[in-house]
Coordinates of C-alpha atoms in Angstrom, one line a residue:
M74 CA 0.0 0.0 0.0
L75 CA 1.5 3.3 -1.1
W76 CA 0.4 7.0 -1.2
E77 CA 1.1 9.0 -4.4
G78 CA -0.2 12.5 -3.9
D79 CA -3.9 12.0 -3.3
L80 CA -3.9 8.5 -4.9
L81 CA -3.7 5.4 -2.7
L82 CA -2.0 2.5 -4.4
Q83 CA -3.1 -0.9 -3.2
V84 CA -0.6 -3.4 -4.5
G85 CA 1.0 -6.6 -3.3
T86 CA 4.3 -6.9 -1.6
R87 CA 6.2 -8.0 -4.7
A88 CA 4.9 -5.1 -6.8
L89 CA 5.7 -2.8 -4.0
A90 CA 9.3 -4.1 -3.8
I91 CA 9.7 -3.5 -7.5
L92 CA 8.2 0.0 -7.3
S93 CA 10.5 0.8 -4.4
A94 CA 13.6 -0.4 -6.4
L95 CA 12.6 1.9 -9.3
T96 CA 11.8 5.0 -7.2
E97 CA 15.0 4.7 -5.3
V98 CA 16.9 5.7 -8.4
P99 CA 14.4 7.8 -10.5
G100 CA 15.4 8.1 -14.1
R101 CA 18.0 5.4 -14.0
L102 CA 17.6 2.0 -15.7
V103 CA 17.1 -0.8 -13.2
A104 CA 18.1 -4.2 -14.7
K105 CA 15.6 -7.0 -14.7
H106 CA 17.8 -9.2 -12.6
E107 CA 17.9 -6.5 -9.9
L108 CA 14.1 -6.2 -9.9
L109 CA 13.7 -10.0 -9.8
E110 CA 16.1 -10.3 -6.8
R111 CA 14.3 -7.5 -5.0
A112 CA 10.9 -9.0 -5.4
W113 CA 11.9 -12.7 -5.1
P114 CA 15.1 -12.7 -3.0
G115 CA 16.9 -16.0 -3.4
G116 CA 14.1 -17.4 -5.7
R117 CA 14.2 -18.6 -9.2
V118 CA 11.5 -17.0 -11.4
D119 CA 11.4 -15.9 -15.0
D120 CA 10.7 -12.6 -16.7
A121 CA 7.0 -13.4 -17.0
N122 CA 6.5 -12.9 -13.3
L123 CA 8.2 -9.5 -13.5
K124 CA 5.9 -8.5 -16.4
V125 CA 2.8 -9.4 -14.4
Q126 CA 3.9 -7.2 -11.5
I127 CA 4.8 -4.3 -13.7
S128 CA 1.4 -4.6 -15.3
T129 CA -0.2 -4.6 -11.8
L130 CA 1.7 -1.4 -11.0
R131 CA 0.7 0.4 -14.2
K132 CA -3.0 -0.5 -13.6
A133 CA -2.7 0.8 -10.0
L134 CA -1.2 4.1 -11.2
R135 CA -4.4 4.9 -13.2
G136 CA -3.5 7.6 -15.7
C137 CA 0.2 7.7 -14.7
E138 CA 1.2 4.4 -16.1
G139 CA 3.7 6.1 -18.3
L140 CA 5.9 6.7 -15.3
I141 CA 7.2 3.2 -15.6
R142 CA 9.0 2.7 -18.9
A143 CA 10.4 -0.5 -20.3
E144 CA 13.8 -0.4 -22.0
A145 CA 13.8 -3.1 -24.6
S146 CA 14.9 -6.3 -22.9
L147 CA 17.2 -4.6 -20.4
G148 CA 14.9 -3.5 -17.6
Y149 CA 12.7 -0.6 -16.5
R150 CA 13.1 3.0 -15.3
F151 CA 10.9 5.3 -13.3
L152 CA 10.3 8.7 -14.9
G153 CA 8.6 10.5 -12.1
E154 CA 9.9 12.3 -9.0
A155 CA 10.1 10.2 -5.9
V156 CA 9.5 11.8 -2.5
R157 CA 10.5 9.6 0.4
A158 CA 8.1 9.1 3.4
D159 CA 9.4 9.6 6.9
P160 CA 10.6 6.1 7.9
Y161 CA 9.9 7.0 11.6
L162 CA 6.3 7.7 10.9
D163 CA 6.0 4.5 8.8
A164 CA 7.4 2.4 11.6
Q165 CA 5.1 4.2 14.0
R166 CA 2.1 3.4 11.9
R167 CA 3.0 -0.3 11.8
S168 CA 3.8 -0.6 15.5
S169 CA 0.7 1.3 16.6
L170 CA -1.3 -1.9 15.9
V171 CA 0.5 -3.7 18.6
P172 CA 0.2 -2.8 22.4
Q173 CA 3.4 -1.4 23.9
L174 CA 5.4 -3.5 26.3
L175 CA 5.2 -1.8 29.7
T176 CA 8.3 -3.7 30.9
E177 CA 11.0 -5.8 29.2
P178 CA 10.6 -9.5 29.8
I179 CA 13.1 -11.1 32.1
G180 CA 14.8 -14.4 31.3
R181 CA 13.2 -14.7 27.9
D182 CA 15.8 -13.3 25.5
G183 CA 16.8 -16.8 24.2
V184 CA 13.1 -17.8 23.8
I185 CA 12.2 -14.6 21.9
A186 CA 15.2 -14.9 19.6
E187 CA 14.5 -18.6 18.8
I188 CA 10.8 -17.9 18.0
V189 CA 11.8 -15.0 15.8
S190 CA 14.1 -17.3 13.9
L191 CA 11.4 -19.9 13.7
L192 CA 8.9 -17.5 12.2
K193 CA 11.2 -17.1 9.3
E194 CA 10.7 -20.8 8.5
S195 CA 7.2 -21.5 9.8
R196 CA 4.1 -19.4 9.1
L197 CA 2.2 -20.7 12.1
V198 CA 3.7 -20.8 15.6
T199 CA 1.7 -21.4 18.8
V200 CA 3.2 -20.4 22.1
L201 CA 1.8 -22.8 24.6
G202 CA 1.6 -22.7 28.4
P203 CA -0.5 -22.3 31.5
G204 CA -2.1 -19.0 32.7
G205 CA 0.4 -16.5 34.1
I206 CA 3.5 -18.0 32.5
G207 CA 4.0 -14.9 30.3
K208 CA 2.8 -16.0 26.8
T209 CA 1.3 -12.6 26.0
T210 CA 4.5 -10.8 27.1
V211 CA 6.7 -13.0 25.0
A212 CA 4.3 -12.6 22.0
L213 CA 4.4 -8.8 22.3
A214 CA 8.2 -8.8 22.5
I215 CA 8.3 -10.9 19.3
A216 CA 5.8 -8.6 17.5
H217 CA 7.9 -5.5 18.3
R218 CA 11.1 -7.3 17.4
L219 CA 9.6 -8.1 13.9
A220 CA 7.9 -4.8 13.4
H221 CA 10.3 -3.8 10.6
T222 CA 10.3 -7.2 9.0
F223 CA 6.8 -7.0 7.6
T224 CA 6.1 -4.6 4.8
D225 CA 2.6 -3.7 6.0
E226 CA 1.7 -4.3 9.7
T227 CA 2.2 -6.5 12.7
C228 CA -1.4 -6.7 14.1
F229 CA -2.4 -7.9 17.6
V230 CA -5.7 -9.7 18.1
D231 CA -6.7 -9.8 21.8
L232 CA -9.3 -12.6 22.3
S233 CA -9.2 -12.5 26.1
R234 CA -12.3 -10.3 26.2
I235 CA -14.5 -12.3 23.9
A236 CA -16.8 -15.1 25.0
R237 CA -18.2 -16.5 21.8
D238 CA -17.0 -17.7 18.4
D239 CA -19.1 -15.2 16.6
Q240 CA -17.1 -12.3 18.2
I241 CA -13.9 -13.4 16.6
G242 CA -14.5 -11.7 13.2
E243 CA -15.0 -8.4 14.9
A244 CA -11.8 -8.8 17.0
V245 CA -9.8 -9.6 13.9
A246 CA -11.3 -6.8 11.9
R247 CA -10.5 -4.2 14.5
A248 CA -6.9 -5.5 14.8
L249 CA -6.6 -5.1 11.0
G250 CA -7.8 -1.5 11.3
F251 CA -10.9 -1.6 9.2
P252 CA -14.4 -0.3 10.3
V253 CA -16.8 -2.7 12.0
G254 CA -20.5 -2.3 11.4
E255 CA -23.5 -3.7 13.2
A256 CA -23.2 -7.1 11.6
P257 CA -20.2 -9.3 12.4
P258 CA -17.6 -9.1 9.6
A259 CA -17.7 -12.0 7.2
F260 CA -14.6 -14.0 6.4
E261 CA -14.6 -12.5 2.9
Q262 CA -14.1 -9.1 4.5
I263 CA -11.2 -10.3 6.5
Q264 CA -9.8 -11.9 3.4
A265 CA -10.1 -8.6 1.5
A266 CA -8.3 -6.8 4.3
L267 CA -5.4 -9.3 4.2
Q268 CA -5.1 -9.4 0.4
G269 CA -1.8 -8.2 -0.9
R270 CA -0.4 -7.4 2.6
R271 CA 2.7 -8.9 4.1
I272 CA 1.7 -9.2 7.7
L273 CA 2.3 -10.8 11.1
L274 CA -1.0 -11.6 12.9
V275 CA -0.6 -12.2 16.6
I276 CA -3.7 -14.0 18.0
D277 CA -3.6 -13.8 21.8
S278 CA -5.5 -16.0 24.4
C279 CA -7.5 -18.2 22.1
E280 CA -7.9 -21.4 24.1
H281 CA -11.6 -20.8 24.8
V282 CA -12.4 -20.4 21.1
A283 CA -9.6 -22.8 19.8
D284 CA -11.8 -24.7 17.3
A285 CA -13.0 -21.5 15.6
I286 CA -9.5 -20.0 15.6
A287 CA -8.1 -23.2 14.1
L288 CA -10.6 -22.9 11.2
L289 CA -9.8 -19.2 10.7
V290 CA -6.1 -19.8 10.7
E291 CA -6.3 -22.6 8.1
Q292 CA -8.4 -20.3 5.9
V293 CA -6.1 -17.4 6.3
L294 CA -2.9 -19.4 5.6
G295 CA -4.6 -21.0 2.6
L296 CA -5.5 -17.7 1.0
S297 CA -2.2 -15.9 1.2
N298 CA 1.5 -16.8 1.4
E299 CA 2.3 -13.4 2.9
V300 CA 0.6 -13.8 6.2
W301 CA 2.4 -15.2 9.3
I302 CA 0.5 -16.1 12.5
L303 CA 1.7 -16.2 16.1
V304 CA -0.8 -17.7 18.5
T305 CA -0.8 -17.8 22.3
S306 CA -2.9 -20.5 23.9
R307 CA -3.2 -23.1 26.7
E308 CA -3.7 -25.8 24.0
S309 CA -2.5 -26.2 20.5
L310 CA -4.7 -25.6 17.5
R311 CA -3.9 -29.0 16.0
V312 CA -3.8 -27.8 12.4
G313 CA -1.4 -28.5 9.6
A314 CA 2.0 -26.7 9.6
E315 CA 1.6 -25.6 13.2
F316 CA 4.8 -25.4 15.2
V317 CA 4.1 -25.6 19.0
W318 CA 6.5 -23.9 21.4
Q319 CA 6.1 -24.9 25.0
L320 CA 6.9 -21.9 27.1
E321 CA 8.6 -22.9 30.3
P322 CA 8.5 -21.2 33.7
L323 CA 11.3 -18.8 34.6
E324 CA 14.4 -20.6 35.9
V325 CA 14.5 -20.7 39.7
P326 CA 17.5 -21.3 41.9
P327 CA 18.1 -24.8 43.4
S328 CA 16.7 -25.1 46.9
L329 CA 20.2 -25.0 48.5
M330 CA 21.0 -21.5 47.1
D331 CA 22.1 -19.6 50.2
N332 CA 23.6 -16.3 49.1
A333 CA 22.3 -13.1 47.4
A334 CA 24.9 -13.0 44.6
N335 CA 24.2 -16.5 43.3
A336 CA 20.4 -16.1 43.7
A337 CA 20.3 -12.9 41.7
R338 CA 21.6 -14.7 38.7
Y339 CA 18.3 -16.5 38.2
P340 CA 15.4 -14.9 36.2
A341 CA 12.7 -15.8 38.7
V342 CA 14.6 -13.9 41.5
Q343 CA 15.4 -11.0 39.1
L344 CA 11.7 -10.6 38.4
F345 CA 10.8 -10.8 42.1
L346 CA 13.3 -8.0 42.8
R347 CA 12.1 -5.8 40.0
A348 CA 8.4 -6.2 41.1
A349 CA 9.4 -5.5 44.7
A350 CA 11.4 -2.4 43.8
E351 CA 8.3 -0.9 42.1
V352 CA 6.4 -0.9 45.5
S353 CA 9.2 -0.5 48.0
D354 CA 12.2 1.8 47.5
D355 CA 14.2 0.3 50.4
F356 CA 13.7 -3.4 49.5
T357 CA 17.1 -5.0 48.8
L358 CA 18.4 -8.5 48.4
D359 CA 20.9 -9.6 50.9
D360 CA 22.3 -13.0 52.2
E361 CA 19.8 -13.0 55.0
I362 CA 16.6 -12.9 53.0
A363 CA 18.0 -14.6 49.8
P364 CA 17.0 -18.2 50.9
T365 CA 13.5 -17.0 51.7
I366 CA 13.0 -15.3 48.3
V367 CA 14.4 -18.3 46.6
E368 CA 11.9 -20.6 48.4
V369 CA 9.0 -18.2 47.5
C370 CA 10.0 -18.3 43.8
R371 CA 10.2 -22.1 43.9
R372 CA 6.9 -22.4 45.6
L373 CA 5.4 -20.3 42.8
D374 CA 6.9 -22.6 40.2
G375 CA 8.7 -19.7 38.5
I376 CA 5.4 -18.4 37.1
P377 CA 5.9 -14.7 36.3
R378 CA 2.5 -13.4 37.1
A379 CA 2.5 -15.2 40.5
I380 CA 6.0 -13.9 41.3
E381 CA 5.0 -10.3 40.4
M382 CA 1.8 -10.4 42.5
V383 CA 3.5 -11.9 45.6
A384 CA 6.5 -9.5 45.2
S385 CA 4.1 -6.6 45.3
M386 CA 3.2 -7.6 48.9
V387 CA 6.6 -6.5 50.2
A388 CA 5.3 -3.0 50.7
T389 CA 2.9 -4.3 53.5
L390 CA 4.3 -7.7 54.5
D391 CA 7.7 -9.0 55.7
I392 CA 9.2 -11.5 53.3
G393 CA 9.0 -14.1 56.1
E394 CA 5.3 -13.5 56.5
I395 CA 4.8 -13.9 52.8
R396 CA 6.6 -17.3 52.9
R397 CA 4.5 -18.4 55.9
S398 CA 1.3 -17.3 54.1
L399 CA 2.2 -19.4 51.1
D400 CA 2.8 -22.4 53.4
Q401 CA -0.6 -21.9 55.0
R402 CA -2.3 -21.4 51.6
L403 CA -3.7 -18.0 52.7
P404 CA -5.3 -16.1 49.8
L405 CA -2.3 -13.9 48.9
L406 CA -3.0 -14.2 45.3
E407 CA -6.7 -13.4 45.5
L408 CA -6.7 -9.7 44.6
D409 CA -9.9 -9.4 42.5
R410 CA -11.1 -6.1 41.3
Q411 CA -14.7 -5.7 40.4
D412 CA -15.5 -5.3 36.7
A413 CA -12.0 -6.2 35.7
N414 CA -11.0 -8.4 32.8
P415 CA -11.3 -12.0 34.2
L416 CA -8.0 -12.9 32.6
H417 CA -5.9 -10.1 34.0
D418 CA -7.3 -9.0 37.4
S419 CA -5.4 -11.7 39.5
L420 CA -3.8 -15.1 39.1
F421 CA -6.7 -16.8 41.0
S422 CA -9.2 -15.1 38.7
T423 CA -7.3 -16.5 35.7
L424 CA -7.3 -20.0 37.2
R425 CA -11.0 -19.8 38.1
W426 CA -11.8 -18.5 34.6
R427 CA -9.9 -21.4 33.0
C428 CA -11.3 -24.1 35.3
D429 CA -14.8 -22.9 34.6
L430 CA -14.3 -23.6 30.9
L431 CA -13.4 -27.3 31.5
P432 CA -16.0 -30.1 31.0
L433 CA -17.4 -31.3 34.3
N434 CA -15.6 -34.6 34.3
E435 CA -12.2 -32.9 33.7
R436 CA -13.0 -30.3 36.4
A437 CA -13.8 -33.1 38.9
V438 CA -10.6 -35.0 38.1
L439 CA -8.5 -31.9 38.4
R440 CA -9.9 -31.2 41.9
R441 CA -9.1 -34.7 43.0
L442 CA -5.6 -34.5 41.6
A443 CA -4.9 -31.6 43.8
L444 CA -4.4 -34.1 46.6
F445 CA -0.9 -34.9 45.2
T446 CA 1.8 -32.7 46.6
G447 CA 4.3 -33.9 44.1
A448 CA 4.5 -35.9 40.9
F449 CA 2.2 -38.9 40.2
T450 CA 1.7 -41.5 37.6
L451 CA -1.4 -42.2 35.5
D452 CA -2.2 -45.3 37.6
A453 CA -1.9 -43.2 40.8
A454 CA -4.3 -40.7 39.3
V455 CA -6.8 -43.4 38.6
A456 CA -6.5 -44.8 42.1
V457 CA -7.3 -41.4 43.6
A458 CA -9.8 -39.9 41.1
A459 CA -11.9 -42.8 39.8
D460 CA -15.3 -43.5 41.4
D461 CA -18.6 -45.0 40.4
V462 CA -19.4 -42.1 38.1
T463 CA -15.9 -41.5 36.7
D464 CA -14.3 -44.9 35.8
A465 CA -10.6 -45.6 35.2
S466 CA -10.8 -45.0 31.4
A467 CA -12.5 -41.6 32.0
V468 CA -9.9 -40.6 34.5
R469 CA -7.1 -41.5 32.0
E470 CA -8.8 -39.5 29.3
A471 CA -9.2 -36.5 31.6
V472 CA -5.6 -36.6 32.7
V473 CA -4.4 -36.6 29.1
A474 CA -6.8 -33.8 28.2
L475 CA -5.7 -31.7 31.2
A476 CA -2.1 -32.1 30.2
N477 CA -2.9 -31.1 26.6
K478 CA -4.5 -27.9 28.0
S479 CA -1.5 -27.0 30.1
F480 CA -3.2 -27.7 33.5
L481 CA -0.6 -30.4 34.2
I482 CA 3.2 -30.6 33.8
V483 CA 4.3 -33.8 32.1
N484 CA 7.7 -35.5 32.4
L485 CA 8.0 -37.8 29.5
R486 CA 11.7 -38.5 30.1
I487 CA 11.0 -41.2 32.6
S488 CA 8.9 -44.4 32.4
P489 CA 6.1 -44.4 33.3
P490 CA 5.6 -40.7 32.6
E491 CA 4.8 -38.5 35.6
Y492 CA 2.4 -35.6 36.0
R493 CA 2.4 -32.7 38.3
L494 CA 0.2 -29.7 39.0
F495 CA 1.7 -26.3 39.2
E496 CA 1.8 -25.3 42.9
T497 CA -0.4 -22.2 42.2
M498 CA -3.0 -24.4 40.4
R499 CA -3.0 -26.9 43.2
A500 CA -3.4 -24.2 45.8
Y501 CA -6.4 -22.8 43.9
V502 CA -8.1 -26.1 43.2
A503 CA -7.7 -27.3 46.8
S504 CA -9.1 -24.0 48.2
P505 CA -12.8 -23.3 48.9
R506 CA -12.8 -21.2 45.7
G507 CA -11.7 -24.2 43.8
E508 CA -14.6 -26.3 45.3
G509 CA -12.2 -28.9 46.6
D510 CA -14.2 -32.1 47.4
A511 CA -11.8 -35.0 47.4
T512 CA -9.9 -35.0 50.6
E513 CA -11.4 -38.3 51.7
R514 CA -10.0 -40.0 48.6
L515 CA -6.3 -39.8 49.8
D516 CA -6.5 -43.1 51.7
R517 CA -7.0 -44.9 48.4
C518 CA -3.4 -44.3 47.5
Q519 CA -1.3 -44.0 50.6
N520 CA 1.9 -44.6 48.6
C521 CA 1.2 -42.2 45.7

């Protein structure tokens, strides 16, 4: 897309690359091989492809087609005067479609760099992980890192505020920047908005509408080779060509870490210190409190949102009191604000919102699995969770489904595989808010 005076040219990325090459040196002959390399870098195409793109440009110029002149079999030259747009304003236009990062992610540089590289090879990448692990933060960092890679835009589609499949079209339309009327946009309208644009589409928090998003993603990738899609979700889309990246918690120190200098090298502790510094000017890490902070980070499984929320308590609670509260499962993480987004008001709100979307049998099995304080096998899960209503096969299916939806951590490196709940999830499910109901089942599996 290009402005020429009062004329808006709508052309594809290859035609735009050719026009850019011509206008960079107005009046000078640009050889065919230069234009081919510019539009199809590293590719092998013949002159016919170039002629098609030149024809497209001339049609788009409407009355000014004579500005592009062919020179026998040598190449083309641009006869007009080229006025360069402000690259800062152009970059600002592109990045304005993506929310700004309020803080730089900690401990994610390697992950971000690898996913950026991966997107150069795969047009669909899903960042997978449980709530609060930082999927959105990583996706935003990737989007800003790639802002100058895509000719048109990097667009961010926030699905956390929608509840139904029929609201997806409007969310995508708004992200793409075209007006939304009273009727939901049809896929044909989205298709038209994407046509001829080289774009990265970031689709955030889509697990509750995963089936509909999977269908949309397949359609979009099928209609254009110039659209890349980055998804964040608690479960994969299970569509062709999807590359799934499992986002791990922040690295936490080993339990025997006993001094400040060593503890401060770990991302989980670094995040705790940054969050604590935002609410308390005099909070500092020393050898005396380092073991306690390490243990808090470990108890929170290195989950960024949980660490940030607990660290914010240092303005009113001693770090020792925070540790004891976690031991006693007091509602430190229950910080609900009325009328807030259910995905962002608190960690417990996120967990409740996600649990409420589970089928009843999976929700029941999850509550019973909260009895395990550590890892457990599938047989142990059956021993604790099966009953007259939910038989052994149903429990096994539920455990696999919960693992696929990032409610359980799976260790496949051992045999038989072991499962484990994140500590924050276990604390929520076992709490009255999680409607825990299975304490009496523990005697079924004394050795689990």
